[in-house]
Coordinates of C-alpha atoms in Angstrom, one line a residue:
S620 CA 15.0 -6.2 -8.2
P621 CA 12.4 -8.6 -8.4
P622 CA 10.7 -9.5 -5.4
I623 CA 11.8 -12.7 -3.0
L624 CA 8.3 -14.2 -3.2
G625 CA 5.0 -13.4 -4.9
S626 CA 3.5 -10.3 -4.5
Q627 CA 4.9 -7.0 -5.9
N628 CA 3.1 -4.6 -3.3
G629 CA 6.3 -4.0 -1.7
R630 CA 7.0 -0.7 -3.3
S631 CA 3.7 0.6 -3.0
L632 CA 3.5 0.1 0.6
N633 CA 6.9 1.9 1.1
A634 CA 5.4 4.6 -0.6
L635 CA 2.0 4.6 1.6
L636 CA 4.2 4.7 4.7
F637 CA 6.8 7.3 2.9
C638 CA 9.8 4.5 4.1
S639 CA 12.7 4.6 2.3
R640 CA 15.2 1.6 1.5
V641 CA 18.4 2.1 0.9
S642 CA 20.6 -0.7 -0.5
P643 CA 24.3 -0.6 -1.1
R644 CA 23.7 -4.1 -3.0
R645 CA 21.4 -5.9 -5.7
W646 CA 18.9 -7.3 -4.0
L647 CA 18.9 -10.5 -2.5
N648 CA 16.6 -12.9 -4.2
L649 CA 15.2 -16.0 -3.0
Q650 CA 12.8 -18.7 -4.7
E651 CA 9.4 -19.0 -3.1
Y652 CA 9.9 -22.3 -1.5
Q653 CA 13.0 -20.9 0.1
S654 CA 11.0 -18.2 1.6
K655 CA 8.4 -20.6 2.9
K656 CA 10.8 -22.8 4.1
L657 CA 12.0 -20.0 6.8
M658 CA 8.9 -19.1 7.4
Q659 CA 8.1 -22.8 8.2
D660 CA 10.7 -22.7 10.7
S661 CA 9.7 -19.9 12.5
G662 CA 6.4 -21.9 13.2
V663 CA 4.6 -19.9 10.4
T664 CA 1.6 -21.9 8.6
V665 CA 2.4 -22.3 5.2
Q666 CA 0.8 -25.0 2.7
R667 CA 2.7 -28.4 3.1
F668 CA 4.6 -28.6 0.0
F669 CA 7.9 -30.5 -1.2
V670 CA 10.6 -29.5 -3.7
A671 CA 11.7 -31.6 -6.9
D672 CA 14.3 -31.1 -9.3
T673 CA 13.1 -34.1 -11.4
A674 CA 9.7 -35.2 -13.0
S675 CA 10.1 -38.5 -10.7
E676 CA 10.7 -36.7 -7.5
A677 CA 8.1 -34.4 -8.5
L678 CA 5.7 -37.8 -9.0
E679 CA 6.9 -38.9 -5.5
A680 CA 6.1 -35.8 -3.8
A681 CA 2.4 -35.6 -4.8
K682 CA 2.2 -38.7 -3.5
R683 CA 3.4 -37.8 -0.2
L684 CA 1.3 -35.2 0.0
K685 CA -1.8 -37.3 0.5
A686 CA -3.8 -33.9 -0.5
K687 CA -7.2 -33.4 -2.1
E688 CA -5.8 -31.3 -4.5
I689 CA -2.1 -30.1 -5.4
V690 CA -0.3 -27.3 -6.8
L691 CA 2.7 -27.4 -9.1
K692 CA 4.4 -24.1 -9.6
A693 CA 7.6 -23.5 -11.6
Q694 CA 9.9 -21.4 -9.3
I695 CA 11.5 -18.6 -10.8
L696 CA 11.9 -15.5 -9.8
A697 CA 9.8 -13.6 -12.3
G698 CA 6.2 -12.9 -12.0
G699 CA 3.2 -13.8 -14.2
R700 CA 4.1 -17.7 -13.7
G701 CA 0.4 -18.8 -14.1
K702 CA 0.1 -17.0 -17.4
G703 CA 3.5 -17.9 -18.9
V704 CA 4.2 -20.5 -21.7
F705 CA 6.9 -23.1 -22.0
D706 CA 8.9 -23.7 -25.0
S707 CA 8.1 -27.4 -24.5
G708 CA 4.7 -26.3 -25.6
L709 CA 3.1 -26.4 -22.0
K710 CA 0.9 -23.6 -21.2
G711 CA 1.2 -21.6 -17.5
G712 CA 3.8 -22.3 -14.9
V713 CA 0.9 -23.0 -12.1
H714 CA -1.3 -26.0 -12.4
L715 CA -3.7 -27.2 -10.5
T716 CA -4.5 -31.5 -10.3
K717 CA -6.1 -34.3 -8.3
D718 CA -3.9 -36.9 -9.8
P719 CA -0.5 -37.2 -8.5
A720 CA 0.1 -38.9 -12.0
V721 CA -0.7 -35.8 -13.7
V722 CA 1.9 -34.0 -11.7
G723 CA 4.9 -36.0 -12.7
E724 CA 3.9 -35.3 -16.5
L725 CA 3.7 -31.9 -16.0
A726 CA 7.0 -31.4 -14.1
G727 CA 8.2 -33.3 -17.0
K728 CA 7.3 -30.5 -19.3
M729 CA 8.8 -27.6 -17.1
L730 CA 12.2 -28.7 -15.6
G731 CA 14.7 -28.6 -18.3
F732 CA 12.3 -25.8 -20.5
S733 CA 11.9 -22.4 -20.4
L734 CA 9.3 -20.1 -19.3
T735 CA 8.7 -17.1 -20.8
T736 CA 6.3 -14.8 -19.0
K737 CA 5.6 -10.7 -19.0
Q738 CA 8.7 -10.5 -16.7
T739 CA 11.3 -12.5 -18.2
P740 CA 13.6 -11.7 -20.8
K741 CA 12.2 -13.1 -24.1
E742 CA 13.9 -16.3 -25.0
G743 CA 12.2 -17.1 -21.3
V744 CA 14.1 -18.4 -18.0
K745 CA 15.1 -21.9 -17.8
V746 CA 12.9 -23.6 -15.0
K747 CA 15.5 -26.3 -12.5
T748 CA 13.1 -26.5 -9.8
V749 CA 9.3 -27.3 -9.1
M750 CA 6.9 -26.8 -6.1
V751 CA 4.8 -29.4 -5.6
A752 CA 2.2 -28.1 -2.3
E753 CA -0.9 -29.1 -1.2
A754 CA -4.0 -26.4 -2.7
L755 CA -5.9 -25.1 -0.2
D756 CA -9.5 -23.2 -0.3
I757 CA -9.4 -19.4 0.6
S758 CA -12.8 -18.4 2.3
R759 CA -11.0 -15.1 2.8
E760 CA -8.2 -12.6 2.0
T761 CA -6.3 -10.1 4.0
Y762 CA -3.0 -8.4 4.2
F763 CA -0.4 -8.0 6.5
A764 CA 3.1 -6.7 6.7
I765 CA 5.8 -5.8 9.2
L766 CA 8.2 -3.0 7.9
M767 CA 11.0 -1.0 8.9
D768 CA 9.4 2.6 9.0
R769 CA 11.6 5.5 9.4
S770 CA 8.6 8.0 10.4
F771 CA 8.5 5.6 14.2
N772 CA 11.8 4.9 14.0
G773 CA 11.4 1.1 14.2
P774 CA 9.2 -1.7 13.1
V775 CA 5.5 -1.4 12.2
M776 CA 2.8 -3.6 11.8
V777 CA 0.6 -2.9 8.9
G778 CA -2.8 -4.7 8.1
S779 CA -6.1 -4.5 6.0
P780 CA -9.0 -7.4 5.9
Q781 CA -9.0 -6.3 2.1
G782 CA -6.4 -8.5 1.1
G783 CA -5.2 -10.1 -2.4
V784 CA -5.0 -6.8 -3.9
D785 CA -2.5 -3.9 -4.1
I786 CA -2.7 -2.4 -1.1
E787 CA -2.2 0.8 -2.5
E788 CA -5.4 0.8 -4.1
V789 CA -6.9 -0.1 -1.0
A790 CA -5.4 2.6 0.9
A791 CA -6.6 5.0 -1.6
A792 CA -9.8 4.1 -1.9
T793 CA -10.7 3.1 1.7
P794 CA -8.5 4.4 3.6
E795 CA -10.0 3.5 6.5
L796 CA -9.6 -0.2 6.0
I797 CA -5.6 0.1 6.8
F798 CA -4.8 -0.4 10.4
K799 CA -1.4 0.0 11.8
E800 CA 0.4 -0.9 15.1
V801 CA 3.7 0.5 16.1
I802 CA 6.0 -2.1 17.6
D803 CA 8.5 -1.1 20.5
I804 CA 12.0 -2.7 19.0
F805 CA 12.5 -3.8 22.5
E806 CA 9.2 -5.1 24.1
G807 CA 8.4 -6.9 21.1
V808 CA 4.7 -7.2 19.7
R809 CA 2.3 -7.4 22.6
D810 CA -0.5 -9.6 22.9
D811 CA -3.0 -6.8 22.9
Q812 CA -1.3 -5.7 19.7
A813 CA -1.5 -8.9 18.1
L814 CA -5.4 -9.4 18.9
R815 CA -6.2 -6.1 18.0
M816 CA -4.5 -6.0 15.2
A817 CA -6.2 -9.9 14.1
A818 CA -9.9 -8.6 15.1
N819 CA -9.0 -5.3 12.6
L820 CA -8.4 -8.1 9.9
G821 CA -11.5 -9.4 10.4
F822 CA -10.9 -12.8 12.4
K823 CA -13.5 -14.0 14.4
G824 CA -13.7 -16.3 17.3
P825 CA -11.3 -19.1 17.7
L826 CA -9.6 -17.6 14.2
E827 CA -8.5 -14.3 15.9
R828 CA -6.3 -15.7 18.4
Q829 CA -4.9 -18.3 15.7
A830 CA -4.0 -15.1 13.5
A831 CA -2.6 -13.6 16.5
N832 CA -0.3 -16.2 16.8
Q833 CA 0.6 -15.9 13.0
I834 CA 1.0 -12.4 13.6
K835 CA 3.5 -12.5 16.7
R836 CA 5.3 -15.7 14.7
L837 CA 6.1 -13.4 11.8
Y838 CA 7.5 -10.9 13.4
D839 CA 9.9 -13.6 15.1
L840 CA 11.0 -14.2 11.8
F841 CA 11.2 -10.6 11.2
L842 CA 13.9 -10.2 13.9
K843 CA 15.2 -13.6 13.3
V844 CA 16.7 -13.3 9.6
D845 CA 17.4 -9.2 10.0
A846 CA 14.6 -8.6 7.7
T847 CA 13.2 -5.0 6.3
Q848 CA 9.9 -6.4 5.4
V849 CA 7.9 -8.9 5.7
E850 CA 4.7 -8.6 3.6
V851 CA 1.8 -11.5 3.4
N852 CA -0.7 -11.0 0.7
P853 CA -3.0 -12.9 1.4
L854 CA -2.7 -14.0 4.7
G855 CA -6.1 -16.1 4.7
E856 CA -8.5 -18.1 6.4
T857 CA -9.8 -21.5 4.8
P858 CA -13.0 -23.4 5.5
E859 CA -11.5 -25.3 7.5
G860 CA -10.8 -22.5 10.1
Q861 CA -7.1 -22.3 9.4
V862 CA -5.1 -19.3 9.2
V863 CA -2.7 -19.4 6.7
C864 CA -0.1 -17.6 4.9
F865 CA -0.5 -18.3 1.0
D866 CA 1.9 -15.4 -0.5
A867 CA 4.9 -13.7 1.0
K868 CA 7.4 -11.1 0.2
I869 CA 10.6 -10.7 2.4
N870 CA 13.3 -8.2 2.2
F871 CA 16.5 -8.6 3.9
D872 CA 18.7 -5.9 5.5
D873 CA 22.1 -6.3 3.3
N874 CA 24.2 -4.9 5.9
A875 CA 23.5 -7.9 7.9
E876 CA 24.8 -10.3 5.7
F877 CA 27.7 -11.0 8.0
R878 CA 25.6 -12.5 10.4
Q879 CA 22.8 -13.9 7.9
K880 CA 25.3 -16.1 5.7
A881 CA 22.7 -19.1 5.7
V882 CA 20.0 -16.8 4.3
F883 CA 22.6 -14.9 2.3
A884 CA 24.2 -18.0 0.7
M885 CA 20.4 -19.3 -0.6
D886 CA 20.4 -16.1 -3.1
D887 CA 19.6 -17.2 -6.6
T888 CA 21.8 -15.5 -9.2
A889 CA 20.8 -17.4 -11.9
E890 CA 18.3 -15.3 -13.3
S891 CA 20.4 -11.8 -12.7
D892 CA 22.4 -10.1 -15.3
P893 CA 25.6 -11.8 -14.9
L894 CA 27.8 -8.3 -15.3
E895 CA 25.4 -7.2 -12.2
T896 CA 26.1 -10.3 -10.4
E897 CA 29.5 -10.1 -10.8
A898 CA 29.9 -6.1 -9.9
A899 CA 28.0 -7.1 -6.9
R900 CA 30.9 -9.3 -5.6
H901 CA 33.4 -6.4 -5.8
D902 CA 30.8 -4.2 -4.2
L903 CA 30.4 -2.1 -7.3
K904 CA 26.5 -1.0 -8.2
Y905 CA 26.1 -1.6 -11.8
I906 CA 22.9 -1.6 -14.4
G907 CA 23.3 -2.4 -17.9
L908 CA 21.5 -0.2 -20.2
D909 CA 20.9 -0.3 -24.0
G910 CA 23.6 2.3 -25.2
N911 CA 27.4 1.8 -26.3
I912 CA 29.1 4.7 -23.7
A913 CA 30.1 2.9 -20.9
C914 CA 29.9 5.3 -17.6
F915 CA 32.6 5.0 -14.8
V916 CA 31.3 7.1 -12.0
N917 CA 31.5 7.6 -8.2
G918 CA 28.0 8.4 -6.5
A919 CA 24.6 7.6 -7.7
G920 CA 23.7 11.0 -8.3
L921 CA 26.4 11.7 -10.5
A922 CA 26.1 8.9 -12.2
M923 CA 22.7 9.6 -13.3
A924 CA 23.7 13.3 -14.1
T925 CA 26.1 11.5 -16.6
C926 CA 24.1 9.5 -18.2
D927 CA 21.9 12.1 -18.7
I928 CA 24.9 14.6 -20.2
I929 CA 26.1 11.5 -22.6
D930 CA 22.3 11.5 -23.7
L931 CA 22.2 15.3 -24.1
H932 CA 25.1 15.4 -26.6
G933 CA 23.7 12.9 -28.7
G934 CA 25.1 9.6 -27.0
K935 CA 23.3 6.5 -25.3
P936 CA 25.1 5.4 -21.9
A937 CA 25.7 1.7 -22.1
N938 CA 25.4 1.7 -18.3
F939 CA 25.0 2.9 -14.9
L940 CA 28.3 2.1 -12.5
D941 CA 28.7 3.8 -9.2
L942 CA 32.0 3.0 -7.3
G943 CA 31.1 4.3 -4.3
G944 CA 33.0 6.3 -1.7
G945 CA 35.7 3.8 -0.2
V946 CA 36.7 2.7 -3.5
K947 CA 40.0 0.7 -4.0
E948 CA 42.5 0.4 -6.8
N949 CA 41.3 -3.4 -7.2
Q950 CA 38.0 -2.0 -7.8
V951 CA 39.0 0.3 -10.7
Y952 CA 40.5 -2.9 -12.4
A953 CA 37.3 -4.9 -12.1
A954 CA 35.0 -2.1 -13.2
F955 CA 37.1 -2.0 -16.2
K956 CA 37.0 -5.9 -17.0
L957 CA 33.3 -5.5 -16.6
L958 CA 32.5 -2.6 -19.2
T959 CA 35.1 -4.1 -21.4
A960 CA 33.1 -7.3 -21.3
D961 CA 30.1 -5.8 -22.7
P962 CA 30.2 -6.0 -26.5
K963 CA 28.3 -2.7 -26.9
V964 CA 30.7 -0.8 -25.5
E965 CA 32.3 1.5 -27.9
A966 CA 33.7 4.3 -25.7
I967 CA 34.3 4.3 -21.8
L968 CA 34.0 7.7 -19.7
V969 CA 35.4 8.6 -16.6
N970 CA 33.9 10.8 -14.2
I971 CA 35.1 11.2 -11.1
F972 CA 34.8 13.8 -8.3
G973 CA 36.8 13.1 -5.4
G974 CA 35.7 14.0 -2.2
I975 CA 36.1 10.9 -0.1
V976 CA 37.7 8.8 -3.1
N977 CA 41.4 9.7 -3.7
C978 CA 41.8 10.6 -7.4
A979 CA 45.7 9.0 -7.6
I980 CA 43.9 5.7 -6.3
I981 CA 41.6 6.1 -9.4
A982 CA 44.6 6.7 -12.0
N983 CA 46.5 4.2 -10.7
G984 CA 43.7 1.7 -11.2
I985 CA 43.0 3.3 -14.8
T986 CA 46.6 2.5 -16.1
K987 CA 46.8 -0.9 -14.7
A988 CA 43.7 -1.7 -16.5
C989 CA 44.5 -0.5 -19.6
R990 CA 47.5 -2.1 -20.2
E991 CA 46.6 -5.6 -18.4
L992 CA 43.5 -5.6 -20.5
E993 CA 44.6 -4.1 -23.4
L994 CA 41.6 -1.7 -24.0
K995 CA 40.6 -1.3 -27.4
V996 CA 38.2 1.7 -27.5
P997 CA 38.6 5.1 -26.5
L998 CA 38.8 6.1 -23.0
V999 CA 37.7 9.6 -21.5
V1000 CA 38.7 10.9 -18.0
R1001 CA 37.1 13.4 -16.2
L1002 CA 38.9 13.9 -12.6
E1003 CA 38.4 16.6 -9.9
G1004 CA 39.3 16.6 -6.1
T1005 CA 41.1 15.1 -3.7
N1006 CA 45.0 14.4 -5.0
V1007 CA 43.7 15.6 -8.6
Q1008 CA 47.1 16.7 -9.6
E1009 CA 48.9 13.4 -8.6
A1010 CA 46.5 11.5 -10.7
K1011 CA 46.6 13.8 -13.9
R1012 CA 50.6 13.5 -13.5
I1013 CA 49.8 9.4 -13.4
L1014 CA 47.5 9.6 -16.5
S1015 CA 49.6 12.0 -18.7
E1016 CA 53.0 10.0 -17.7
S1017 CA 51.5 6.6 -18.6
G1018 CA 51.9 6.8 -22.3
L1019 CA 48.4 5.8 -23.0
P1020 CA 46.3 6.9 -25.3
I1021 CA 43.4 8.4 -22.8
T1022 CA 41.5 11.6 -23.5
S1023 CA 41.7 14.5 -20.4
A1024 CA 38.4 16.2 -20.1
T1025 CA 38.2 19.7 -18.1
D1026 CA 34.5 19.1 -16.8
L1027 CA 31.7 16.7 -17.4
D1028 CA 30.3 18.3 -20.3
D1029 CA 33.7 18.3 -22.2
A1030 CA 34.0 14.8 -20.9
A1031 CA 30.3 13.7 -22.7
K1032 CA 31.2 15.7 -25.7
K1033 CA 34.6 13.7 -26.1
A1034 CA 33.0 10.5 -25.6
V1035 CA 30.4 11.1 -27.9
A1036 CA 32.6 12.2 -31.0
A1037 CA 35.2 9.2 -30.2
I1038 CA 32.5 7.2 -31.3
A1039 CA 32.0 9.1 -34.1
K1040 CA 35.6 9.1 -35.3
N1041 CA 35.4 5.1 -35.3

């Protein structure tokens, strides 16, 4: 999943700290301006900015900024915007100018047009919003992050005076430039910790206190939005003596959605795979692949094994779909609806090992889906575990053209052979 904003360094930071993320759902996606707004609301210093949906709004925003220089950014989730190309002919999704009138002209060539970067689909992504911000010079770049780290059973601050680059590269080449501070979850960030981190980041004189204040406010944001990570790269200083969070990435705890409704309501799914978005609505984990055999499995490990064995027998999986443990009959129906919506699918392989899952619930969901969706492709089912005999009875007495398999290997062979027959 793409990062929420800016830097791609979250993965490398986790590798550095041996911190694992477990997310039961698709990552929450926020646009750059949304993340900046969250930071701004917590007193974190960011560039002054406005958001515009039309060229005239962008022009007006540029005038209101009254800035020496203005940066105009197309708002899409994919990285590489600066080197992207619009189907309007405009090159670059990030532009600098001192003339507000130019902002209006450039916005007119961005809004409503598709921007293609190295991270977008070939057809690009349509730009619906632009951010008009004050451009600031950066005299020095540092790196700062707060994240949950299992090895410390809580939040940890990580910083480096070497910012604006991949933190993993810094850690490998100059590990002495990586500084950590373990945060007591009950006590929070102490003044001495914040000042020590600011000093380690290379801030001097009055900037040291200013940076320490920003660090404390970032921790306030971390707690306020139930983040698992807030990463600022770069946390920079300007020639005018300001400490500014120029670019940031925020990861949220999906399990906190019930108390972070305002944040999760901002989720931008416009650039996500529609099938993945629909799957998330039913608490299903779905990833589309390039093959033609749909996989319907409970448990991520079993799903990966199923994909591998299909491939071993000469087939290609069309997806990775994990039902999870507490599956209900309506989720089985929703899963079949998703699988059959993919035009590439020529066969469906159901592989369930019922430990927590009741196989009879799966069987009832399968028969209901087959009848109501009028399934047109071959269906191979392998069930094992809790209440499996009842499940097999339900399937055999359904009168539906369902092919049963004795084990995973048998199921994969039969799914591949079913396509060959067609």
